[in-house]
Short mmCIF file of C-alpha atoms and ligand atoms in Angstrom, two decimals:
data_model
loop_
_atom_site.label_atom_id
_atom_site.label_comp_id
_atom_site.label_asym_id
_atom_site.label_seq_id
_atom_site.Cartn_x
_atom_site.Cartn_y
_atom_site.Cartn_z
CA UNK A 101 48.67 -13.76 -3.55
CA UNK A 102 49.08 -10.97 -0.84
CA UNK A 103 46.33 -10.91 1.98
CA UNK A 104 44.60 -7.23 2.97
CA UNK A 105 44.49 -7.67 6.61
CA UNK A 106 41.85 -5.09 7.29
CA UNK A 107 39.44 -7.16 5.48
CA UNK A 108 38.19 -9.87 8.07
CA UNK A 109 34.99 -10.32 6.44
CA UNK A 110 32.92 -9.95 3.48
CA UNK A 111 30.75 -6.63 3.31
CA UNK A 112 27.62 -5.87 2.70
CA UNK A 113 26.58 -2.99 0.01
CA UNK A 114 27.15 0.77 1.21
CA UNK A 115 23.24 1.00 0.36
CA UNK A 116 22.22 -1.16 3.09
CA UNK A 117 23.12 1.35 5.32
CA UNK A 118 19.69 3.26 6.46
CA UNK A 119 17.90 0.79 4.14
CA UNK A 120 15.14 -0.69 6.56
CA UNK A 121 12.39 -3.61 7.36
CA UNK A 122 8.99 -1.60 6.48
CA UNK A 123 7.58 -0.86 10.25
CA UNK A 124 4.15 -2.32 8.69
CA UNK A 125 6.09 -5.88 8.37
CA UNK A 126 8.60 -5.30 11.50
CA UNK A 127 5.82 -4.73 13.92
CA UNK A 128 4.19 -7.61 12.70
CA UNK A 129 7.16 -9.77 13.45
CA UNK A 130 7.61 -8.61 16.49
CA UNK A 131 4.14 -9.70 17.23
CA UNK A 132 4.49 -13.18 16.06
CA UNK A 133 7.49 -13.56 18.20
CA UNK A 134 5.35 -11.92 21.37
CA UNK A 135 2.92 -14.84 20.30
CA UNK A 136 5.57 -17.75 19.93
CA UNK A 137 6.60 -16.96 23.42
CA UNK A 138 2.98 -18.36 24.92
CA UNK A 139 0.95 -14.68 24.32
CA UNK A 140 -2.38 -13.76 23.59
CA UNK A 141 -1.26 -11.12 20.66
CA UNK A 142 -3.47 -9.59 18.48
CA UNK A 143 -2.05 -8.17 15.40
CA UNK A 144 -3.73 -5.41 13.49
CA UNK A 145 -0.07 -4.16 11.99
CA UNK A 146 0.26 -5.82 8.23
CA UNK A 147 -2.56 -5.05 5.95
CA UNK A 148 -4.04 -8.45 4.52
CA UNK A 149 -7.25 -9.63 4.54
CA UNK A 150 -8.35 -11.90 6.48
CA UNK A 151 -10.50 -13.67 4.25
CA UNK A 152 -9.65 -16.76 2.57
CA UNK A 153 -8.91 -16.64 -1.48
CA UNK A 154 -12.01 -17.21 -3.37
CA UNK A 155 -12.47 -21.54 -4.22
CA UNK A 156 -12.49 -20.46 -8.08
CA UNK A 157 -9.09 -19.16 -7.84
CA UNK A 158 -8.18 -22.09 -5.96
CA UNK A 159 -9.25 -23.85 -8.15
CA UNK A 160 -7.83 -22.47 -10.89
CA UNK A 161 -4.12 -22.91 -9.47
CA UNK A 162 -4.40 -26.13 -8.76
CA UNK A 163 -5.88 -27.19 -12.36
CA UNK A 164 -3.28 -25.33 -14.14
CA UNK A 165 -0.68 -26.78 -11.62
CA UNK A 166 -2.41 -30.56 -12.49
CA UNK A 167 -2.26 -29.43 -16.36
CA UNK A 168 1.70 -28.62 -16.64
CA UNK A 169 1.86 -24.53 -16.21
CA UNK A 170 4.36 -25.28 -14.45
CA UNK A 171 7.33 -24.13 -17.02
CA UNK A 172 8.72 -20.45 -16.53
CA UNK A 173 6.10 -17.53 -17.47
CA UNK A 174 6.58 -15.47 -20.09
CA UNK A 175 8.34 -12.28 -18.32
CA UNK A 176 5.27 -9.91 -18.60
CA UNK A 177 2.74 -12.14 -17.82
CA UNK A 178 0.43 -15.05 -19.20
CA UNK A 179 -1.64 -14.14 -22.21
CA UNK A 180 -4.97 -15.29 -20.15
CA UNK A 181 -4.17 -13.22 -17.06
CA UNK A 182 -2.83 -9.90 -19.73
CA UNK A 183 -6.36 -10.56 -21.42
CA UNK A 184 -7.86 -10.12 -18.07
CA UNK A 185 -6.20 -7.14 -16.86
CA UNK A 186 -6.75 -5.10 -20.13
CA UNK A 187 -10.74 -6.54 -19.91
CA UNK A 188 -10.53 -4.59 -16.41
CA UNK A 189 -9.09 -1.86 -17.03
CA UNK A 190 -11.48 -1.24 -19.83
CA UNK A 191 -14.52 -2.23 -17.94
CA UNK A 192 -14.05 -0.85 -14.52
CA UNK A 193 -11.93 1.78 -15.48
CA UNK A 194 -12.07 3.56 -18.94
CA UNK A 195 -8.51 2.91 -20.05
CA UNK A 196 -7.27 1.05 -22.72
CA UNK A 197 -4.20 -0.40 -22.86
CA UNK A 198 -2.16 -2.33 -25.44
CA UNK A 199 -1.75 -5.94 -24.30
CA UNK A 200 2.39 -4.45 -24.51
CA UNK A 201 1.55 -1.60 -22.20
CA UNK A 202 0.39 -3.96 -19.41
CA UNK A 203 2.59 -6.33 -17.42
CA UNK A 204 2.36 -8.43 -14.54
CA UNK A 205 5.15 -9.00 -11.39
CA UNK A 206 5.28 -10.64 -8.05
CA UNK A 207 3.06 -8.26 -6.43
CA UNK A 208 2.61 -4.64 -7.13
CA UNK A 209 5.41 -3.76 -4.87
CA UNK A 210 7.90 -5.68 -7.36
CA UNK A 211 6.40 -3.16 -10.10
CA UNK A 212 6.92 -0.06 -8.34
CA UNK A 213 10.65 -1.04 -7.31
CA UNK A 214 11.09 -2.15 -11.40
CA UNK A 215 9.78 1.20 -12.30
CA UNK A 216 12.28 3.08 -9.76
CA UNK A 217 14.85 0.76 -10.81
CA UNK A 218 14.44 1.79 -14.41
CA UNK A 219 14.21 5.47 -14.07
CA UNK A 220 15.72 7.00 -11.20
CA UNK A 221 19.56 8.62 -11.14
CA UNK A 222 21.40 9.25 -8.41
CA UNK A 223 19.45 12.55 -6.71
CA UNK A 224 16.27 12.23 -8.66
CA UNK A 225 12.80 13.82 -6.43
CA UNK A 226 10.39 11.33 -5.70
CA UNK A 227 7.69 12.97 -4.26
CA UNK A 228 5.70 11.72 -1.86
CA UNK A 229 2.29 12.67 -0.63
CA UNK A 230 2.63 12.21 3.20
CA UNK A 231 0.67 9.70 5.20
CA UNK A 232 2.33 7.76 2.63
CA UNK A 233 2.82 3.87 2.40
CA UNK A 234 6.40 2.84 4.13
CA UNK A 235 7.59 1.49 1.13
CA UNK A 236 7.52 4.80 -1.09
CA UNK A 237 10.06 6.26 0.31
CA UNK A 238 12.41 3.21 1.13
CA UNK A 239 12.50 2.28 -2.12
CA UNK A 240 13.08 4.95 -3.36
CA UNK A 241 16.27 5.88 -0.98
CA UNK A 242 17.50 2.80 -1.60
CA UNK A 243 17.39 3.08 -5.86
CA UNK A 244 19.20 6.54 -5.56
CA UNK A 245 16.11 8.83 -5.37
CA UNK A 246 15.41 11.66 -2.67
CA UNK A 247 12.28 11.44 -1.31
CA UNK A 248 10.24 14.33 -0.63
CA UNK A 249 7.51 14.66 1.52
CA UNK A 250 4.07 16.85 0.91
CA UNK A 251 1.58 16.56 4.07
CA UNK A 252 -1.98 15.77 3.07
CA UNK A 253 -3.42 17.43 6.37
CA UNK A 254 -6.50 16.02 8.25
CA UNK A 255 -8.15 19.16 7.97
CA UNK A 256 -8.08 18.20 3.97
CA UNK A 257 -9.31 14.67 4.23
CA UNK A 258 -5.72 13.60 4.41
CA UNK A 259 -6.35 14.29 0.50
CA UNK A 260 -3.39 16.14 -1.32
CA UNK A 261 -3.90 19.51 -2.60
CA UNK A 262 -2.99 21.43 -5.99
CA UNK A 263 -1.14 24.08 -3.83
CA UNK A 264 1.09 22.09 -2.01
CA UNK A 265 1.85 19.70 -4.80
CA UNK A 266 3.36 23.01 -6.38
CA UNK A 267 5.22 24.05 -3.52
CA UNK A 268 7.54 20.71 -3.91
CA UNK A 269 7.67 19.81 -7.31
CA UNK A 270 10.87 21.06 -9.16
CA UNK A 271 12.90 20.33 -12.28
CA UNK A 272 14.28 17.79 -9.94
CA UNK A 273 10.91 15.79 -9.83
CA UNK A 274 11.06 12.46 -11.24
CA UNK A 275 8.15 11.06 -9.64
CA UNK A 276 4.58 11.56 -7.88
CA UNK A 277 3.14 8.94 -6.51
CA UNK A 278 -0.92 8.95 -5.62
CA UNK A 279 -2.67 6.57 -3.82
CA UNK A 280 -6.28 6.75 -3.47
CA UNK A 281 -8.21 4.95 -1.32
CA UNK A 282 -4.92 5.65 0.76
CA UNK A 283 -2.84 3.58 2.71
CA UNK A 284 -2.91 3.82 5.75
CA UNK A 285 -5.19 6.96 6.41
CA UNK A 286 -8.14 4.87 3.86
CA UNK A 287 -8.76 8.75 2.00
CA UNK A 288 -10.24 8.46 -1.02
CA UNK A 289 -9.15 11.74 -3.35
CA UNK A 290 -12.09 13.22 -4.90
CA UNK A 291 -12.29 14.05 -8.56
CA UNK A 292 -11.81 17.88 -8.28
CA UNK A 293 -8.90 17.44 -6.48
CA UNK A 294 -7.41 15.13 -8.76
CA UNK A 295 -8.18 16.84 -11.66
CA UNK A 296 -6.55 20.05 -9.84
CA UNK A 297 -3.30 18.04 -9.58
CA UNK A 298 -3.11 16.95 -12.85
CA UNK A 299 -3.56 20.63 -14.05
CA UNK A 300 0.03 21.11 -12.05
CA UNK A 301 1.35 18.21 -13.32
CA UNK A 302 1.13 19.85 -17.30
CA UNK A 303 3.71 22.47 -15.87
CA UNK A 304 6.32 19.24 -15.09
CA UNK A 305 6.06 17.35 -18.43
CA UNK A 306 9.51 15.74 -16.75
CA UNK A 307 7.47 13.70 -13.64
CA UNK A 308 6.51 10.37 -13.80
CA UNK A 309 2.92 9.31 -11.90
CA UNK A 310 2.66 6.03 -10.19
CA UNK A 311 -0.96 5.77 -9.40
CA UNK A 312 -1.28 2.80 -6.76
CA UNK A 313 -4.60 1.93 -6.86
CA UNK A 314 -4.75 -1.32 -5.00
CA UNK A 315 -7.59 -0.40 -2.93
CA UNK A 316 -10.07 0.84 -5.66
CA UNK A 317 -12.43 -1.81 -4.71
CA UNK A 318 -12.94 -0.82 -1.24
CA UNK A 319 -14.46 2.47 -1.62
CA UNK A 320 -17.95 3.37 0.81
CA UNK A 321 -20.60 6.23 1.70
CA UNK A 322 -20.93 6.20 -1.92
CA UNK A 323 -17.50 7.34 -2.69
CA UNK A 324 -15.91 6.82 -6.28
CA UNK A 325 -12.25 6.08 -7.35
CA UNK A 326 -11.13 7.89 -10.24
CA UNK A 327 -8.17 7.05 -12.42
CA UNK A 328 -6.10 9.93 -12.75
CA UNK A 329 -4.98 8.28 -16.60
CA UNK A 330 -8.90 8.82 -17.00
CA UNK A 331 -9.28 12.28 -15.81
CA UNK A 332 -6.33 13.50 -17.70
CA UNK A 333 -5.93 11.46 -21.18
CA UNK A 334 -3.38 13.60 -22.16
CA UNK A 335 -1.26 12.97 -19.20
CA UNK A 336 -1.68 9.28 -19.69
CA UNK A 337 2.13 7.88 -21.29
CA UNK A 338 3.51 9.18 -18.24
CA UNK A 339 1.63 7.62 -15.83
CA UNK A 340 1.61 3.73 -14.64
CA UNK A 341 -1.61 2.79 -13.19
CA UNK A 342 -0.77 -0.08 -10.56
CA UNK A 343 -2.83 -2.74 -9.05
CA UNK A 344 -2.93 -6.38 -7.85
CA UNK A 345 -5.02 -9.33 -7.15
CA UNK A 346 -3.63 -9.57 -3.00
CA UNK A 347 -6.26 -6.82 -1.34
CA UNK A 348 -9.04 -6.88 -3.91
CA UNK A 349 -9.54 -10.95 -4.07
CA UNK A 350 -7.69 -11.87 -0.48
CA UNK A 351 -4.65 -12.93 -2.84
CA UNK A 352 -1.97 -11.38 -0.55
CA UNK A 353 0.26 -14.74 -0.21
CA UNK A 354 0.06 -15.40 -3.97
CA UNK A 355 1.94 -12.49 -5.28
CA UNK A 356 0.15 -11.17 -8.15
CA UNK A 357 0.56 -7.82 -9.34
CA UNK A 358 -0.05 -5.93 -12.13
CA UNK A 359 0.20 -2.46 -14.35
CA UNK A 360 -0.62 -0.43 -17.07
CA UNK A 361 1.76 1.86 -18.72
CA UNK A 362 3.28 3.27 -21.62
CA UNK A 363 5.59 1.13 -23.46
CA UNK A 364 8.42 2.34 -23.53
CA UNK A 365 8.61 2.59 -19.58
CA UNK A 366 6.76 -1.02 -19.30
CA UNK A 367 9.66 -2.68 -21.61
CA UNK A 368 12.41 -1.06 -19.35
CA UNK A 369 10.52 -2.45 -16.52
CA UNK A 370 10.31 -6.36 -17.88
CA UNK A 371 14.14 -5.94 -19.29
CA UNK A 372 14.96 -5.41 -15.14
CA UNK A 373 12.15 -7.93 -14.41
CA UNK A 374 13.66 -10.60 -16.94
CA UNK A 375 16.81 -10.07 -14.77
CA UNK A 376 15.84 -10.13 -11.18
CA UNK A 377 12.54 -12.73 -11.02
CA UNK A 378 11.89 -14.14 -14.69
CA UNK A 379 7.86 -12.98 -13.63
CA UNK A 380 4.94 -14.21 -11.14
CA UNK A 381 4.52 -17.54 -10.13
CA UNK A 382 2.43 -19.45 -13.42
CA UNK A 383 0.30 -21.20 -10.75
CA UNK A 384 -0.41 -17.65 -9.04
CA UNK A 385 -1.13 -16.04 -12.34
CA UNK A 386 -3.71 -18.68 -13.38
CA UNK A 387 -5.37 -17.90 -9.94
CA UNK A 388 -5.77 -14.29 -10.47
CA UNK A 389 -7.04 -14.81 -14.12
CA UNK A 390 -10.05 -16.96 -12.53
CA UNK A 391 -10.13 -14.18 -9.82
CA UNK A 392 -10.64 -11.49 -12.53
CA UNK A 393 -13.17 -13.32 -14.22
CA UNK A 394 -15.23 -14.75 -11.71
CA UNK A 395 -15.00 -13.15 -8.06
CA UNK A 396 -17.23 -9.96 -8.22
CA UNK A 397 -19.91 -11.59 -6.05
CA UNK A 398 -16.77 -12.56 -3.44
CA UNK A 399 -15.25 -9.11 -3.55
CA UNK A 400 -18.87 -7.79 -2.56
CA UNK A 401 -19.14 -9.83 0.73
CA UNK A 402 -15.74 -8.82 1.67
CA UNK A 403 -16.33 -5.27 1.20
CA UNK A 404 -19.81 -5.87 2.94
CA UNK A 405 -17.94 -7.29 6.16
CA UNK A 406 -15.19 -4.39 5.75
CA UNK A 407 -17.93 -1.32 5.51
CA UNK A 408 -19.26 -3.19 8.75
CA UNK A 409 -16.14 -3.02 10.60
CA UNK A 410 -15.12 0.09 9.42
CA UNK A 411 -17.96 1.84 11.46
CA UNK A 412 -16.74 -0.22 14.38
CA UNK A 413 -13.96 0.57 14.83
CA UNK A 414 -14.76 4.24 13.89
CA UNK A 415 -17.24 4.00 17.26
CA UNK A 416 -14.80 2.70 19.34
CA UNK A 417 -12.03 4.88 18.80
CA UNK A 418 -14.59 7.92 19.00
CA UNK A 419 -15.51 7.25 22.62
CA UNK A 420 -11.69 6.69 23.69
CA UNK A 421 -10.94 9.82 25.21
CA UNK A 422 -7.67 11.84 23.75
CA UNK A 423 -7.73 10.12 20.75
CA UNK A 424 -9.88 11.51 17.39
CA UNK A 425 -10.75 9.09 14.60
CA UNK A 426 -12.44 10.17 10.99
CA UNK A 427 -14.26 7.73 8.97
CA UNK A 428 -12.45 6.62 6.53
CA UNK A 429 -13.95 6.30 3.19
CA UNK A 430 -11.77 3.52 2.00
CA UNK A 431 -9.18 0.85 1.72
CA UNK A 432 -9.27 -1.45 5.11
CA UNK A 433 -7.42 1.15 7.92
CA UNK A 434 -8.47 3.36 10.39
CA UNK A 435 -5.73 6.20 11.41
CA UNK A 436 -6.58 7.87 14.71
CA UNK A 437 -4.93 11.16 16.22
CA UNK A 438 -3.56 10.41 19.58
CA UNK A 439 -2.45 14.07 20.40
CA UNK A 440 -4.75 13.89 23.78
CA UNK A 441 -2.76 10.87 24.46
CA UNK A 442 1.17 12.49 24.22
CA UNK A 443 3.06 13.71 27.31
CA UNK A 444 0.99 10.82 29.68
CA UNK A 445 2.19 7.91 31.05
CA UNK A 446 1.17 4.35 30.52
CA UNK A 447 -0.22 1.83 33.36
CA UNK A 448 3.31 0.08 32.87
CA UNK A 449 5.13 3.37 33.61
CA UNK A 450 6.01 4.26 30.24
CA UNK A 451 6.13 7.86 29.54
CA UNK A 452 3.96 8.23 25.78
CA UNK A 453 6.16 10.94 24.43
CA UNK A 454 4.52 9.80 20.74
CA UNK A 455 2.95 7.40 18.68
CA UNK A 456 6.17 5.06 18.62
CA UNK A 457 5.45 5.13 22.11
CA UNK A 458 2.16 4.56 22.41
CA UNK A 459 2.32 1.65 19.86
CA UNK A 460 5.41 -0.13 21.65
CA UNK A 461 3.89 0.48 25.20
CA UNK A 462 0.29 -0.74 23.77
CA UNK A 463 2.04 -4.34 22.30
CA UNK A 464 4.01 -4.83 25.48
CA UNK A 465 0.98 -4.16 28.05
CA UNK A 466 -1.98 -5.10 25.55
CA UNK A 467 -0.60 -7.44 23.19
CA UNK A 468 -1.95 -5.41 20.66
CA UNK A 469 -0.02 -4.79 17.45
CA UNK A 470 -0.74 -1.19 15.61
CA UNK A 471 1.81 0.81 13.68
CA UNK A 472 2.63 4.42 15.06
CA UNK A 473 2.48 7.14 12.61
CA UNK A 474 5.74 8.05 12.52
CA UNK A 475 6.03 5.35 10.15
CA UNK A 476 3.78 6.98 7.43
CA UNK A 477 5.64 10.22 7.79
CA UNK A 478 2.31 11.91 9.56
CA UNK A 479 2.30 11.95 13.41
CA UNK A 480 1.03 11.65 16.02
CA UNK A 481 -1.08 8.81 14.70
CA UNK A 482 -1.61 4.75 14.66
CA UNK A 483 -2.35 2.79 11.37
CA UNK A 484 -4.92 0.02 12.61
CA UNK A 485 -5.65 -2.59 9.96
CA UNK A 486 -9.41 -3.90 10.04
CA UNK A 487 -8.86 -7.00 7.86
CA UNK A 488 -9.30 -8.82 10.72
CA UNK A 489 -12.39 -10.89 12.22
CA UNK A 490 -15.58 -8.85 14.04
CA UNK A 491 -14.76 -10.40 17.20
CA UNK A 492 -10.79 -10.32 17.20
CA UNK A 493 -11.67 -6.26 16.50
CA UNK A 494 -13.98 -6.14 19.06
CA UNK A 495 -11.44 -7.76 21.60
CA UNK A 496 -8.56 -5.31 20.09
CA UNK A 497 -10.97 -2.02 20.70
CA UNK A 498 -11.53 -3.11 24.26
CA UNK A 499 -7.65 -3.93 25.01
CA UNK A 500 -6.61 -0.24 23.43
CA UNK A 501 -9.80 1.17 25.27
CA UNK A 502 -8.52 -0.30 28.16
CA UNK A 503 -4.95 0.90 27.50
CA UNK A 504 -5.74 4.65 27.04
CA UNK A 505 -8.23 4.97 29.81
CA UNK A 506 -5.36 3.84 32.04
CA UNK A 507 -2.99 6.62 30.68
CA UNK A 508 -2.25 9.26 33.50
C1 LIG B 166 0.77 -2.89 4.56
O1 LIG B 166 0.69 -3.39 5.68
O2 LIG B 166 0.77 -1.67 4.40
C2 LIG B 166 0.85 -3.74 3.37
O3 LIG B 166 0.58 -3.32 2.28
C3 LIG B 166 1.29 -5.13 3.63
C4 LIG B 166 2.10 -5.75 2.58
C5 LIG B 166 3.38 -5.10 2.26
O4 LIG B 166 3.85 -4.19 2.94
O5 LIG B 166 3.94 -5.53 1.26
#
């Protein structure tokens, strides 16, 4: 056997090049390391709550761990957790589903990559309303797609509009995503708008919808969350409506996601599914079945302490001068504007030329942990998470405070 002497190691795939860390999850390592080496960090990057998972789902793990569910899943999900999830959707939503148009993965991340994974060619659109979360358009770089960007402006609520969802879309489209309450600007898309996109959408019977709507629990001011599948029946077998147990019921670590979705999509999604994981973690599953059932009271106090600290951190970052902060109406972030803040320099001598800036500068002289705009595709802004305890905020908003009034 002959010997190629160029090749002195093995390779990695040509599509790990650009392919990168989500800054959410890299600025949050970088924090724990700040912390391992003997520092007061506080970490506001990585959106989890802080709360611990409700006892009844506990509970509910270990029992079913103590009563042998321990064998593999069935690929789509336990019957009791499926039974759940379509009782949901019915209840809180307005949308049936088939028990075989719903599925369940590790996480509702795993069901957005299984759903790019089983439709996207090479050069497919994947469009993507812009602050968007990291992970939209990673994904789907990596799974051969081209994202494209559409900028929900501030001046609209950061909420996307019918007019510039028609500017981008073209017989390229594959995909729209929508995510309201948003991550990370916390928008929530009102009904008129939403049914203004879907009116668009009829002109592109060819697009997909992924409708991420792991936040619709945390909606305030008396906001509502609309399905778009509800809004617009008839666009309903081309849309998956995504969710999960990990922000609603403080589930984050237990990796419980789920969908609903027309079938023929949903069976292409468990065929890659049956290939990569083999499905959720049993134990995790029976969790979130208890969680579904029993946690409404639970999801209540959270959203009580989140509405709280919401309007918080909306007052601190009002009074910070150069930097502009609306009140969000949902999800658990704030997003500030830090134009005021762009072109000064920091009390460590760094010059703030934008929000990647700003956010590195504030973790090395602050120990505080944010993610810069950039990130989301809409600068120059931070993404502050607020799933984090009163008084760890309160110390946060002072150390930023702090920070920007020393800007020159
Ligand atoms: C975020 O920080 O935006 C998250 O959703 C955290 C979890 C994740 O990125 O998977």
């Amino acid at each position: 056997m002959t010997m190629n002497p160029l090749k002195t190691e093995p390779s990695l795939s040509l599509k790990m090049e650009g392919f990168e860390t989500p800054a959410t999850i890299a600025m949050s390592m970088r924090a724990r390391e700040l912390a391992a080496q003997g520092n007061d960090v506080i970490s506001l990057a990585l959106g989890q709550p802080d709360f611990f998972t409700p006892r009844v789902a506990c509970d509910a793990a270990y029992e079913a761990a103590l009563d042998g569910k321990t064998k593999y899943p069935p690929i789509d999900g336990i019957l009791s957790l499926k039974q759940a999830v379509q009782k949901k959707f019915k209840q809180e939503n307005g949308l049936e589903y088939a028990l075989d148009e719903i599925m369940v993965a590790n996480g509702a991340k795993q069901i957005l990559f299984n759903a790019f994974m089983a439709t996207l060619n090479e050069g497919d659109e994947v469009v993507v309303p812009a602050p968007y979360w990291t992970s939209y358009p990673i994904m789907a770089r990596f799974l051969g797609g081209k994202p494209v960007d559409v900028i929900c402006a501030e001046e609209n609520n950061f909420s996307l509009k019918a007019v510039d969802l028609r500017k981008v879309l073209t017989n390229k489209t594959k995909w729209l995503i929508i995510n309201s309450p948003s991550n990370p600007t916390g928008a929530v898309w009102s009904r008129q708008d939403l049914l203004e996109i879907a009116e668009v959408l009829r002109d592109f019977p060819q697009v997909w919808i992924f409708a991420d709507e792991i936040y619709e629990h945390l909606v305030f001011d008396g906001q509502e969350h609309y399905s778009l599948a509800v809004l617009a029946p008839d666009l309903k077998d081309r849309i998956l409506t995504a969710n999960g147990a990990s922000k609603t019921y403080a589930m984050p670590g237990w990796r419980v996601g789920y969908v609903g979705g027309p079938k023929r999509l949903i069976k292409a999604m468990l065929k890659i599914q049956s290939n990569s994981t083999s499905g959720a973690s049993s134990i995790s599953q029976a969790a979130a079945t208890a969680a579904l059932h029993h946690c409404d009271n639970d999801v209540a106090e959270m959203k009580e302490a989140y509405d709280r600290r919401r309007k918080m951190m909306k007052e601190a970052f009002s009074k910070m001068s150069g930097v502009t902060c609306a009140v969000p109406q949902g999800a658990f972030y704030v997003y500030p504007g830090i134009e005021g803040c762009i072109g000064k320099t920091s009390a460590g001598g760094r010059k703030i030329e934008n929000d990647q800036d700003f956010a590195e500068a504030l973790l090395e002289e602050q120990h505080v942990a944010v993610v810069p705009g950039h990130a989301f595709g809409l600068s120059p802004y931070l993404r502050i998470s607020y799933a984090a305890d009163d008084k760890v905020l309160e110390k946060a908003c002072k150390r930023i405070a702090q920070f920007v009034e020393r800007l020159q």
